[in-house]
Amino acid sequence: MTDTTRENPLAFIADELEELRAKHLYRPLRIMSAEQGPVTTVDGREVISLSSNDYLGLTHHPRMKAAAIEAVREYGAGSGAVRTIAGTMSIHEALEAELAAFKGTEAVLTFQSGFTANTGVIPTITGEADLIVSDALNHASIIDGMRLSKAPRKVFPHADVTGLEAVLREATEQGRPGGAGPYRLILVVTDGVFSMDGDIAPLPGIVEVAERYGAAVFVDDAHASGVLGRNGRGTVDHFGLHGRVAIQVGTLSKAVGVLGGYVAGSQDLRDLLVQRARPFLFSTSHPPAVVEACREAIRIMEEETWRIERLWSSTRRFKVELARLGFDTGRSETPITPVILGEAEAAIRFSARLFEEGVFATSVVFPTVALDQARLRTIVTAALTDEQLDRALAAFDRVGRELGLIAG
Ligand code: PMP
């Protein structure tokens, strides 16, 4: 007999949406109808954008566009297959060689995104006999990578080297559960720069402790790529830890201005990933335009050093001015500058009013951050002029006072 009581088996979806709206946690997409940049058009309004991860202003760089167009002319619009079937072009290999030289590692393998790099590499190199030890605030793609792995995992308190050491000590003393002997691999995983708070992982301490316990270190440098280290080589370069971090993941989607992720490490690591990493094996490779624009980005990062300098000088000025106005910018040490407001409703209202004033600063609420940590997440890119920065700060001042978020 047909069950007529379940007219719409997906009715729970509408209920879930209703609940999100009631809690002010529902976020409609904002639609951009111009290229990304310091000034763009969002929902039909021209705004100063503080919301992109386009740290160096490369998304719209004329040389990047030219490289992409030329790649389409020469190699076509798509690659046509996964890398292991018929989708590896000479330009894919060239990009990887150039990235390896840039990072100072033996080899690099690219993935479709930073997200797939993490979900590709973590389950490939870990299994039942291993242990993953992860920072409590690691990115969602690391968490998903761990979920796809058969390895057990332990979480250490955020950026807490002493807490990490306690986990490593216990793991080495006790070994695998049920007296199964020592772990084959203990992999310590951390973001290099944490994407919501903008703090930098205490990598020298993490590496030192990991070495003492024979563990390998894995750093996800999505928000350090193009931002920290010489010409944006990342946290390993920033801290002078070359040769002591086994695996570095980077993204080509943020400062590099295009799309993609990569894993930098040993040649053996690359060789194994080519054989086993599932996003690499089962998802089509980057189209030529993406690859060639990424290669051009590396050249620009080496040549136009004013971009990273400008990124940091504007960031310093922005943080000082926000603090002077009375805003809480949390523990940020990088161009990711959170403006912490507490309640989701306050963050959403502040963001909406700033938008009306011509400033696009997205609110970030639960579950991306803790319930009482709702915020605006801002980045002042290298492309922003002083005049645009002044206008943005004036709007923060005006709207902040209007909503009673700052005194005055
Ligand atoms: N890791 C971290 C720490 C990130 O912040 C992000 C992007 N939000 C990613 C990985 C994913 O990178 P991509 O956008 O290239 O998929």
mmCIF file of N, CA, C and O and ligand atoms in Angstrom, residues 53 112-116 118 139 141-142 191 193-195 220-223 249-254 259-261 377, ligand 1:
data_model
loop_
_atom_site.group_PDB
_atom_site.id
_atom_site.type_symbol
_atom_site.label_atom_id
_atom_site.label_comp_id
_atom_site.label_asym_id
_atom_site.label_seq_id
_atom_site.Cartn_x
_atom_site.Cartn_y
_atom_site.Cartn_z
ATOM 1 N N ASN A 53 39.385 37.021 -0.843
ATOM 2 C CA ASN A 53 40.704 36.509 -0.457
ATOM 3 C C ASN A 53 41.727 36.827 -1.545
ATOM 4 O O ASN A 53 42.754 36.170 -1.654
ATOM 5 N N GLN A 112 42.277 20.073 -7.857
ATOM 6 C CA GLN A 112 41.280 20.994 -8.396
ATOM 7 C C GLN A 112 41.051 22.185 -7.477
ATOM 8 O O GLN A 112 40.649 23.254 -7.914
ATOM 9 N N SER A 113 41.273 21.998 -6.171
ATOM 10 C CA SER A 113 41.095 23.088 -5.216
ATOM 11 C C SER A 113 41.904 22.763 -3.968
ATOM 12 O O SER A 113 42.378 21.627 -3.801
ATOM 13 N N GLY A 114 42.042 23.738 -3.101
ATOM 14 C CA GLY A 114 42.677 23.484 -1.811
ATOM 15 C C GLY A 114 41.872 22.455 -1.032
ATOM 16 O O GLY A 114 42.433 21.596 -0.342
ATOM 17 N N PHE A 115 40.566 22.554 -1.148
ATOM 18 C CA PHE A 115 39.686 21.614 -0.449
ATOM 19 C C PHE A 115 39.982 20.176 -0.883
ATOM 20 O O PHE A 115 40.163 19.279 -0.056
ATOM 21 N N THR A 116 40.055 19.965 -2.190
ATOM 22 C CA THR A 116 40.301 18.591 -2.653
ATOM 23 C C THR A 116 41.747 18.161 -2.394
ATOM 24 O O THR A 116 42.009 16.963 -2.281
ATOM 25 N N ASN A 118 43.312 18.735 0.412
ATOM 26 C CA ASN A 118 43.252 18.177 1.764
ATOM 27 C C ASN A 118 42.498 16.849 1.814
ATOM 28 O O ASN A 118 42.943 15.895 2.454
ATOM 29 N N HIS A 139 40.733 23.851 9.352
ATOM 30 C CA HIS A 139 39.732 24.113 8.316
ATOM 31 C C HIS A 139 38.846 22.894 8.028
ATOM 32 O O HIS A 139 39.273 21.752 8.175
ATOM 33 N N SER A 141 38.057 21.480 5.370
ATOM 34 C CA SER A 141 38.567 20.500 4.397
ATOM 35 C C SER A 141 39.560 19.536 5.049
ATOM 36 O O SER A 141 39.683 18.388 4.617
ATOM 37 N N ILE A 142 40.244 19.988 6.098
ATOM 38 C CA ILE A 142 41.111 19.073 6.855
ATOM 39 C C ILE A 142 40.231 18.098 7.628
ATOM 40 O O ILE A 142 40.484 16.891 7.658
ATOM 41 N N ASP A 191 46.470 24.277 10.272
ATOM 42 C CA ASP A 191 46.441 25.406 9.337
ATOM 43 C C ASP A 191 47.698 26.230 9.586
ATOM 44 O O ASP A 191 48.142 26.338 10.742
ATOM 45 N N VAL A 193 47.820 29.595 8.630
ATOM 46 C CA VAL A 193 47.111 30.793 9.094
ATOM 47 C C VAL A 193 45.653 30.379 9.241
ATOM 48 O O VAL A 193 45.096 29.747 8.344
ATOM 49 N N PHE A 194 45.054 30.729 10.371
ATOM 50 C CA PHE A 194 43.673 30.308 10.623
ATOM 51 C C PHE A 194 42.716 31.292 9.959
ATOM 52 O O PHE A 194 42.826 32.503 10.152
ATOM 53 N N SER A 195 41.790 30.730 9.172
ATOM 54 C CA SER A 195 41.068 31.553 8.199
ATOM 55 C C SER A 195 40.014 32.469 8.810
ATOM 56 O O SER A 195 39.597 33.419 8.167
ATOM 57 N N ASP A 220 48.564 23.322 6.312
ATOM 58 C CA ASP A 220 47.692 23.840 5.263
ATOM 59 C C ASP A 220 47.897 25.353 5.185
ATOM 60 O O ASP A 220 47.418 26.097 6.026
ATOM 61 N N ASP A 221 48.609 25.775 4.144
ATOM 62 C CA ASP A 221 48.990 27.176 4.003
ATOM 63 C C ASP A 221 48.072 27.963 3.069
ATOM 64 O O ASP A 221 48.516 28.899 2.411
ATOM 65 N N ALA A 222 46.798 27.610 3.050
ATOM 66 C CA ALA A 222 45.870 28.301 2.136
ATOM 67 C C ALA A 222 45.952 29.817 2.305
ATOM 68 O O ALA A 222 46.034 30.559 1.326
ATOM 69 N N HIS A 223 45.931 30.276 3.555
ATOM 70 C CA HIS A 223 45.933 31.726 3.799
ATOM 71 C C HIS A 223 47.331 32.281 4.047
ATOM 72 O O HIS A 223 47.468 33.456 4.395
ATOM 73 N N VAL A 249 50.310 22.051 2.141
ATOM 74 C CA VAL A 249 49.212 22.225 1.185
ATOM 75 C C VAL A 249 49.081 23.722 0.928
ATOM 76 O O VAL A 249 49.197 24.525 1.854
ATOM 77 N N GLY A 250 48.898 24.078 -0.316
ATOM 78 C CA GLY A 250 48.689 25.489 -0.639
ATOM 79 C C GLY A 250 47.461 25.627 -1.511
ATOM 80 O O GLY A 250 46.945 24.636 -2.048
ATOM 81 N N THR A 251 46.981 26.855 -1.638
ATOM 82 C CA THR A 251 45.861 27.075 -2.540
ATOM 83 C C THR A 251 46.274 28.025 -3.657
ATOM 84 O O THR A 251 47.134 28.882 -3.467
ATOM 85 N N LEU A 252 45.651 27.842 -4.793
ATOM 86 C CA LEU A 252 45.845 28.739 -5.937
ATOM 87 C C LEU A 252 44.605 29.619 -6.101
ATOM 88 O O LEU A 252 44.485 30.356 -7.065
ATOM 89 N N SER A 253 43.692 29.525 -5.132
ATOM 90 C CA SER A 253 42.381 30.176 -5.249
ATOM 91 C C SER A 253 42.301 31.511 -4.527
ATOM 92 O O SER A 253 41.306 32.219 -4.669
ATOM 93 N N LYS A 254 43.286 31.824 -3.729
ATOM 94 C CA LYS A 254 43.189 33.051 -2.912
ATOM 95 C C LYS A 254 44.202 34.069 -3.438
ATOM 96 O O LYS A 254 43.938 34.724 -4.433
ATOM 97 N N LEU A 259 42.315 29.362 -9.194
ATOM 98 C CA LEU A 259 41.605 28.233 -8.588
ATOM 99 C C LEU A 259 42.537 27.046 -8.532
ATOM 100 O O LEU A 259 43.247 26.767 -9.493
ATOM 101 N N GLY A 260 42.493 26.344 -7.421
ATOM 102 C CA GLY A 260 43.273 25.114 -7.339
ATOM 103 C C GLY A 260 43.941 24.970 -5.988
ATOM 104 O O GLY A 260 43.952 25.885 -5.165
ATOM 105 N N GLY A 261 44.495 23.776 -5.782
ATOM 106 C CA GLY A 261 45.247 23.521 -4.565
ATOM 107 C C GLY A 261 46.461 22.698 -4.935
ATOM 108 O O GLY A 261 46.543 22.168 -6.055
ATOM 109 N N ARG A 377 34.340 39.564 8.591
ATOM 110 C CA ARG A 377 35.686 39.089 8.263
ATOM 111 C C ARG A 377 36.185 39.941 7.113
ATOM 112 O O ARG A 377 35.589 39.952 6.042
HETATM 113 N N1 PMP B 1 42.288 25.390 3.651
HETATM 114 C C1 PMP B 1 42.004 26.534 4.293
HETATM 115 C C2 PMP B 1 42.660 26.826 5.600
HETATM 116 C C3 PMP B 1 41.083 27.454 3.714
HETATM 117 O O1 PMP B 1 40.780 28.591 4.338
HETATM 118 C C4 PMP B 1 40.493 27.136 2.477
HETATM 119 C C5 PMP B 1 39.516 28.069 1.790
HETATM 120 N N2 PMP B 1 38.525 28.607 2.581
HETATM 121 C C6 PMP B 1 40.829 25.940 1.869
HETATM 122 C C7 PMP B 1 41.729 25.091 2.471
HETATM 123 C C8 PMP B 1 40.227 25.554 0.562
HETATM 124 O O2 PMP B 1 40.875 26.193 -0.493
HETATM 125 P P1 PMP B 1 40.163 26.297 -1.905
HETATM 126 O O3 PMP B 1 39.311 27.522 -1.876
HETATM 127 O O4 PMP B 1 41.303 26.385 -2.874
HETATM 128 O O5 PMP B 1 39.366 25.065 -2.085
#
